[in-house]
Tab-separated table of C-alpha atoms in Angstrom:
chain	number	residue	atom	x	y	z
A	1	UNK	CA	-11.177	-26.547	18.690
A	2	UNK	CA	-12.330	-30.007	17.672
A	3	UNK	CA	-10.882	-32.132	14.805
A	4	UNK	CA	-13.198	-30.677	12.193
A	5	UNK	CA	-12.274	-27.101	13.175
A	6	UNK	CA	-8.567	-28.025	12.852
A	7	UNK	CA	-9.085	-29.526	9.423
A	8	UNK	CA	-11.044	-26.524	8.247
A	9	UNK	CA	-8.357	-24.234	9.613
A	10	UNK	CA	-5.824	-26.263	7.622
A	11	UNK	CA	-7.935	-25.842	4.499
A	12	UNK	CA	-7.993	-22.076	5.032
A	13	UNK	CA	-4.270	-22.045	5.523
A	14	UNK	CA	-3.806	-23.990	2.337
A	15	UNK	CA	-6.201	-21.869	0.300
A	16	UNK	CA	-7.520	-18.769	2.101
A	17	UNK	CA	-10.133	-18.031	-0.561
A	18	UNK	CA	-11.321	-21.620	-0.992
A	19	UNK	CA	-15.053	-21.751	-1.438
A	20	UNK	CA	-17.176	-23.492	1.186
A	21	UNK	CA	-17.791	-26.268	-1.369
A	22	UNK	CA	-14.076	-26.761	-1.839
A	23	UNK	CA	-13.492	-26.788	1.891
A	24	UNK	CA	-16.305	-29.287	2.512
A	25	UNK	CA	-14.834	-31.615	-0.072
A	26	UNK	CA	-11.359	-31.365	1.475
A	27	UNK	CA	-12.450	-32.054	5.053
A	28	UNK	CA	-15.298	-34.483	4.333
A	29	UNK	CA	-18.274	-32.576	5.659
A	30	UNK	CA	-21.352	-30.860	4.241
A	31	UNK	CA	-21.112	-27.503	2.524
A	32	UNK	CA	-23.554	-26.066	5.069
A	33	UNK	CA	-21.456	-27.265	7.962
A	34	UNK	CA	-18.300	-25.915	6.332
A	35	UNK	CA	-19.948	-22.533	5.796
A	36	UNK	CA	-21.093	-22.378	9.445
A	37	UNK	CA	-17.777	-23.460	10.853
A	38	UNK	CA	-15.701	-21.014	8.699
A	39	UNK	CA	-17.972	-18.157	9.696
A	40	UNK	CA	-17.549	-19.054	13.367
A	41	UNK	CA	-13.797	-19.363	13.157
A	42	UNK	CA	-13.564	-15.984	11.497
A	43	UNK	CA	-16.031	-14.322	13.811
A	44	UNK	CA	-14.357	-15.507	17.000
A	45	UNK	CA	-10.897	-14.460	15.727
A	46	UNK	CA	-9.384	-17.889	15.512
A	47	UNK	CA	-8.695	-17.472	11.804
A	48	UNK	CA	-8.355	-14.145	9.904
A	49	UNK	CA	-8.158	-14.144	6.100
A	50	UNK	CA	-6.379	-11.179	4.591
A	51	UNK	CA	-5.012	-10.039	1.295
A	52	UNK	CA	-1.576	-8.517	1.298
A	53	UNK	CA	0.066	-6.325	-1.349
A	54	UNK	CA	3.474	-7.957	-1.493
A	55	UNK	CA	6.109	-5.282	-0.871
A	56	UNK	CA	8.766	-7.128	-2.785
A	57	UNK	CA	6.622	-7.919	-5.897
A	58	UNK	CA	5.223	-4.332	-6.074
A	59	UNK	CA	8.489	-2.568	-5.044
A	60	UNK	CA	6.533	-0.711	-2.324
A	61	UNK	CA	8.610	-1.783	0.683
A	62	UNK	CA	11.228	-4.094	2.160
A	63	UNK	CA	11.443	-5.823	5.526
A	64	UNK	CA	13.639	-5.603	8.566
A	65	UNK	CA	13.884	-7.684	11.716
A	66	UNK	CA	14.757	-5.718	14.840
A	67	UNK	CA	15.815	-7.207	18.166
A	68	UNK	CA	15.710	-5.090	21.265
A	69	UNK	CA	17.354	-5.453	24.640
A	70	UNK	CA	15.560	-3.361	27.284
A	71	UNK	CA	16.033	-2.216	30.833
A	72	UNK	CA	14.495	-4.615	33.409
A	73	UNK	CA	10.812	-4.061	33.696
A	74	UNK	CA	10.621	-1.885	30.465
A	75	UNK	CA	10.338	-4.534	27.710
A	76	UNK	CA	6.564	-4.724	27.733
A	77	UNK	CA	6.057	-0.946	27.548
A	78	UNK	CA	8.694	-0.645	24.748
A	79	UNK	CA	6.991	-3.467	22.810
A	80	UNK	CA	3.574	-1.818	23.202
A	81	UNK	CA	4.850	1.462	21.796
A	82	UNK	CA	6.512	-0.363	18.912
A	83	UNK	CA	3.242	-2.181	18.129
A	84	UNK	CA	1.537	1.197	17.500
A	85	UNK	CA	3.824	1.925	14.555
A	86	UNK	CA	2.019	1.500	11.266
A	87	UNK	CA	5.046	0.067	9.560
A	88	UNK	CA	5.462	-2.589	12.249
A	89	UNK	CA	3.799	-5.823	11.144
A	90	UNK	CA	4.593	-8.070	14.147
A	91	UNK	CA	5.937	-7.731	17.688
A	92	UNK	CA	6.754	-10.429	20.211
A	93	UNK	CA	8.143	-10.403	23.776
A	94	UNK	CA	10.912	-13.015	24.191
A	95	UNK	CA	12.936	-14.837	26.723
A	96	UNK	CA	16.624	-15.190	25.970
A	97	UNK	CA	19.391	-12.853	24.840
A	98	UNK	CA	16.925	-10.212	23.691
A	99	UNK	CA	13.596	-8.979	25.058
A	100	UNK	CA	11.637	-8.088	21.977
A	101	UNK	CA	11.549	-8.940	18.242
A	102	UNK	CA	9.666	-7.065	15.557
A	103	UNK	CA	9.289	-7.089	11.800
A	104	UNK	CA	9.161	-3.631	10.239
A	105	UNK	CA	8.564	-2.532	6.679
A	106	UNK	CA	10.532	0.422	5.211
A	107	UNK	CA	10.054	2.181	1.901
A	108	UNK	CA	13.451	3.836	1.295
A	109	UNK	CA	17.013	4.049	2.658
A	110	UNK	CA	16.030	7.376	4.299
A	111	UNK	CA	13.084	5.621	5.990
A	112	UNK	CA	15.385	2.862	7.144
A	113	UNK	CA	17.922	5.382	8.445
A	114	UNK	CA	15.198	7.194	10.477
A	115	UNK	CA	13.991	3.846	11.943
A	116	UNK	CA	17.337	2.436	12.951
A	117	UNK	CA	19.190	5.555	14.042
A	118	UNK	CA	16.369	7.649	15.417
A	119	UNK	CA	13.052	5.988	16.133
A	120	UNK	CA	14.239	2.674	17.679
A	121	UNK	CA	16.909	4.227	19.990
A	122	UNK	CA	14.367	6.802	21.142
A	123	UNK	CA	12.003	4.083	22.529
A	124	UNK	CA	11.806	4.335	26.328
A	125	UNK	CA	13.734	1.581	28.008
A	126	UNK	CA	15.701	0.350	24.993
A	127	UNK	CA	19.340	-0.386	25.781
A	128	UNK	CA	20.485	-2.012	22.571
A	129	UNK	CA	19.171	-2.570	19.027
A	130	UNK	CA	20.160	-5.143	16.431
A	131	UNK	CA	18.708	-4.952	12.897
A	132	UNK	CA	18.685	-7.576	10.154
A	133	UNK	CA	17.556	-6.577	6.715
A	134	UNK	CA	15.688	-9.292	4.731
A	135	UNK	CA	17.430	-9.928	1.423
A	136	UNK	CA	15.836	-13.255	0.399
A	137	UNK	CA	12.718	-15.037	1.598
A	138	UNK	CA	12.805	-18.805	1.684
A	139	UNK	CA	9.351	-19.155	3.376
A	140	UNK	CA	6.716	-16.688	4.532
A	141	UNK	CA	3.448	-17.118	6.453
A	142	UNK	CA	1.732	-17.416	3.060
A	143	UNK	CA	3.127	-20.972	2.873
A	144	UNK	CA	2.879	-21.984	6.521
A	145	UNK	CA	0.809	-25.121	7.010
A	146	UNK	CA	1.295	-27.410	10.031
A	147	UNK	CA	0.289	-31.068	9.715
A	148	UNK	CA	-3.479	-30.564	9.814
A	149	UNK	CA	-4.397	-32.226	6.501
A	150	UNK	CA	-3.042	-35.121	4.351
A	151	UNK	CA	-0.490	-33.959	1.748
A	152	UNK	CA	-2.717	-34.868	-1.191
A	153	UNK	CA	-5.499	-32.638	0.160
A	154	UNK	CA	-3.122	-29.831	0.729
A	155	UNK	CA	-1.844	-30.179	-2.902
A	156	UNK	CA	-5.321	-30.110	-4.231
A	157	UNK	CA	-6.286	-26.967	-2.276
A	158	UNK	CA	-3.109	-25.146	-3.220
A	159	UNK	CA	-3.594	-26.053	-6.905
A	160	UNK	CA	-6.901	-24.069	-6.678
A	161	UNK	CA	-5.145	-20.900	-5.707
A	162	UNK	CA	-4.349	-18.082	-8.184
A	163	UNK	CA	-1.774	-16.363	-5.914
A	164	UNK	CA	1.668	-17.909	-5.320
A	165	UNK	CA	1.950	-19.464	-1.913
A	166	UNK	CA	5.683	-20.314	-2.006
A	167	UNK	CA	8.827	-18.154	-2.028
A	168	UNK	CA	10.942	-16.665	-3.418
A	169	UNK	CA	8.780	-14.862	-5.993
A	170	UNK	CA	10.059	-14.144	-9.505
A	171	UNK	CA	12.344	-11.157	-9.594
A	172	UNK	CA	9.955	-8.671	-11.255
A	173	UNK	CA	8.011	-5.618	-10.329
A	174	UNK	CA	4.209	-5.292	-10.761
A	175	UNK	CA	2.590	-1.876	-11.134
A	176	UNK	CA	-0.655	-1.145	-9.375
A	177	UNK	CA	-3.052	1.724	-9.704
A	178	UNK	CA	-5.681	3.462	-7.423
A	179	UNK	CA	-8.398	0.819	-8.109
A	180	UNK	CA	-5.938	-2.011	-7.502
A	181	UNK	CA	-5.005	-0.516	-4.160
A	182	UNK	CA	-8.658	-0.033	-3.148
A	183	UNK	CA	-9.330	-3.678	-3.864
A	184	UNK	CA	-6.285	-4.735	-1.887
A	185	UNK	CA	-7.324	-2.505	1.029
A	186	UNK	CA	-10.764	-4.125	1.118
A	187	UNK	CA	-9.320	-7.605	0.995
A	188	UNK	CA	-6.841	-6.683	3.737
A	189	UNK	CA	-9.866	-6.228	6.039
A	190	UNK	CA	-11.726	-9.341	4.812
A	191	UNK	CA	-9.906	-11.681	2.408
A	192	UNK	CA	-13.009	-13.803	1.742
A	193	UNK	CA	-15.214	-10.946	0.391
A	194	UNK	CA	-17.338	-12.004	-2.483
A	195	UNK	CA	-17.016	-10.196	-5.833
A	196	UNK	CA	-20.348	-8.464	-5.502
A	197	UNK	CA	-19.534	-6.930	-2.099
A	198	UNK	CA	-15.995	-6.097	-3.171
A	199	UNK	CA	-17.329	-4.181	-6.168
A	200	UNK	CA	-19.680	-2.203	-3.926
A	201	UNK	CA	-16.805	-1.287	-1.610
A	202	UNK	CA	-14.588	-0.222	-4.469
A	203	UNK	CA	-17.182	1.555	-6.595
A	204	UNK	CA	-16.640	-0.775	-9.472
A	205	UNK	CA	-18.446	-3.684	-11.132
A	206	UNK	CA	-17.998	-7.206	-9.750
A	207	UNK	CA	-16.574	-8.234	-13.142
A	208	UNK	CA	-13.953	-5.477	-12.966
A	209	UNK	CA	-12.824	-6.103	-9.405
A	210	UNK	CA	-12.637	-9.897	-10.054
A	211	UNK	CA	-10.520	-9.342	-13.084
A	212	UNK	CA	-8.252	-6.891	-11.333
A	213	UNK	CA	-7.969	-8.996	-8.163
A	214	UNK	CA	-7.204	-12.194	-10.048
A	215	UNK	CA	-4.624	-10.399	-12.172
A	216	UNK	CA	-2.888	-9.136	-9.090
A	217	UNK	CA	-2.919	-12.590	-7.499
A	218	UNK	CA	-1.601	-14.301	-10.591
A	219	UNK	CA	1.283	-11.799	-10.757
A	220	UNK	CA	2.219	-12.226	-7.141
A	221	UNK	CA	1.394	-8.612	-6.305
A	222	UNK	CA	-1.639	-9.690	-4.144
A	223	UNK	CA	-1.103	-12.615	-1.868
A	224	UNK	CA	-3.768	-14.216	0.293
A	225	UNK	CA	-3.047	-15.336	3.834
A	226	UNK	CA	-4.833	-16.971	6.683
A	227	UNK	CA	-3.605	-15.612	10.018
A	228	UNK	CA	-3.815	-18.019	12.932
A	229	UNK	CA	-2.091	-17.685	16.283
A	230	UNK	CA	-0.158	-21.004	16.680
A	231	UNK	CA	-1.386	-21.741	20.150
A	232	UNK	CA	-4.950	-21.822	18.906
A	233	UNK	CA	-4.135	-24.966	16.918
A	234	UNK	CA	-2.107	-26.658	19.649
A	235	UNK	CA	1.344	-25.227	18.778
A	236	UNK	CA	2.027	-23.681	22.189
A	237	UNK	CA	5.748	-23.089	21.768
A	238	UNK	CA	6.515	-20.207	19.448
A	239	UNK	CA	10.154	-19.187	18.980
A	240	UNK	CA	12.386	-16.890	16.922
A	241	UNK	CA	15.631	-18.268	15.497
A	242	UNK	CA	18.611	-16.145	14.564
A	243	UNK	CA	21.365	-18.157	12.907
A	244	UNK	CA	24.816	-17.609	11.531
A	245	UNK	CA	25.609	-19.869	8.636
A	246	UNK	CA	28.645	-20.131	6.380
A	247	UNK	CA	27.698	-17.948	3.328
A	248	UNK	CA	28.628	-20.811	1.000
A	249	UNK	CA	25.803	-22.904	2.663
A	250	UNK	CA	23.231	-20.123	3.270
A	251	UNK	CA	20.875	-21.030	0.405
A	252	UNK	CA	20.945	-24.724	1.203
A	253	UNK	CA	20.331	-24.113	4.906
A	254	UNK	CA	17.436	-21.704	4.140
A	255	UNK	CA	15.808	-24.149	1.716
A	256	UNK	CA	16.050	-26.998	4.254
A	257	UNK	CA	14.378	-24.926	6.990
A	258	UNK	CA	11.695	-23.701	4.558
A	259	UNK	CA	10.678	-27.388	4.019
A	260	UNK	CA	9.990	-27.930	7.702
A	261	UNK	CA	6.259	-27.806	8.496
A	262	UNK	CA	6.934	-25.931	11.826
A	263	UNK	CA	8.605	-22.886	10.133
A	264	UNK	CA	6.273	-19.916	9.876
A	265	UNK	CA	8.920	-17.932	8.010
A	266	UNK	CA	12.644	-18.009	7.273
A	267	UNK	CA	14.754	-15.387	5.448
A	268	UNK	CA	18.339	-14.601	4.629
A	269	UNK	CA	19.366	-11.351	6.300
A	270	UNK	CA	22.182	-8.871	6.673
A	271	UNK	CA	23.770	-8.008	9.981
A	272	UNK	CA	24.981	-10.123	12.858
A	273	UNK	CA	22.786	-13.076	11.859
A	274	UNK	CA	22.304	-14.165	8.226
A	275	UNK	CA	19.257	-16.485	8.642
A	276	UNK	CA	16.289	-15.391	10.695
A	277	UNK	CA	12.790	-16.881	11.199
A	278	UNK	CA	9.934	-18.018	13.337
A	279	UNK	CA	8.916	-21.496	14.338
A	280	UNK	CA	5.834	-22.984	16.033
A	281	UNK	CA	5.873	-26.341	17.902
A	282	UNK	CA	3.797	-28.444	20.193
A	283	UNK	CA	6.084	-28.589	23.224
A	284	UNK	CA	9.426	-27.910	24.802
A	285	UNK	CA	10.429	-31.478	23.805
A	286	UNK	CA	9.515	-30.705	20.167
A	287	UNK	CA	11.582	-27.507	20.402
A	288	UNK	CA	14.551	-29.466	21.754
A	289	UNK	CA	14.262	-31.879	18.888
A	290	UNK	CA	14.024	-29.035	16.362
A	291	UNK	CA	17.139	-27.370	17.803
A	292	UNK	CA	19.212	-30.534	18.185
A	293	UNK	CA	18.256	-32.229	14.969
A	294	UNK	CA	16.935	-29.722	12.448
A	295	UNK	CA	19.006	-26.702	13.303
A	296	UNK	CA	21.973	-28.788	14.547
A	297	UNK	CA	22.004	-30.626	11.248
A	298	UNK	CA	22.104	-27.583	8.987
A	299	UNK	CA	25.119	-27.353	6.677
A	300	UNK	CA	27.525	-24.608	7.510
A	301	UNK	CA	25.922	-23.720	10.909
A	302	UNK	CA	28.231	-21.497	12.990
A	303	UNK	CA	25.958	-20.030	15.647
A	304	UNK	CA	22.329	-20.451	16.761
A	305	UNK	CA	20.264	-18.210	18.986
A	306	UNK	CA	16.713	-19.449	19.805
A	307	UNK	CA	14.410	-17.200	21.845
A	308	UNK	CA	11.000	-18.439	22.962
A	309	UNK	CA	8.072	-15.992	22.517
A	310	UNK	CA	6.317	-15.136	25.763
A	311	UNK	CA	3.555	-13.090	24.114
A	312	UNK	CA	2.672	-11.960	20.600
A	313	UNK	CA	1.516	-8.265	20.789
A	314	UNK	CA	0.971	-7.918	17.078
A	315	UNK	CA	0.729	-10.321	14.131
A	316	UNK	CA	0.004	-9.510	10.479
A	317	UNK	CA	-0.581	-5.827	11.348
A	318	UNK	CA	-3.153	-6.377	14.056
A	319	UNK	CA	-2.529	-5.909	17.750
A	320	UNK	CA	-3.798	-8.406	20.366
A	321	UNK	CA	-5.555	-7.667	23.607
A	322	UNK	CA	-2.865	-6.812	26.203
A	323	UNK	CA	-4.999	-8.599	28.869
A	324	UNK	CA	-3.702	-11.843	27.231
A	325	UNK	CA	-0.320	-11.283	28.823
A	326	UNK	CA	0.440	-13.759	31.522
């Protein structure tokens, strides 16, 4: 990727549905060039724009981080099987105290019980399972934006969004109907669909689907996201952090981490660790600095476990080619 590709990717991260005119203004190029570059980035899989029905805002689901320790030689196969689960949004192979980390959505306590006590222990090769239920989100991939654009440009692009890019969301529930869910499903496949094409896919008029989509975005029910594998933009060190923080300092620690541009996500959790998240950095030296300065400087820190990702098998619900391993 050249510098213009990186800046356009930054614009898409800041505002996934930004028009080509808005992108061209933000990155100082022509609209035609912006259109051509965006199309290529999407076509070759560098950037994927999706719409996500927020489980918290709609009350549809909640999230769980699971960490697995596997028998020697079995971690890859266990992670592959886990990646096929429809409720599993992301899976990574790690080096460190655990072999695999996954984020899983669940819809009820019965569903959670089945996942933690039946499905996960039944995976071939799994020796131990730790689960951490998300109870508060400080930052999610909707807000992730490495230093690709000047702050004033980022602010301008984010101001053009209808959907909330920051967390936590207001504590309210938004009801959706069948048409809303058809719209969301279409945008989950292609988050940059035009209103005309979206209406055709949903058997509704462009005016109706635009009104419905914009209402869902404004309420926080539908959130737009640009999915980019960190290594594609030069962030070659991807790691999962699992921290124990004094409960009296948990909110402050989470808020501080959420402000760091390297954090893809960070959430307060239940279980053996009460602050879990993902970070993407340029090098081992940058990871060392992040651990020693950012994590080390957190108020109330009691324990830190940092595991480097060896391979991302699944991100944002889409599996990656297994040939990429190694």
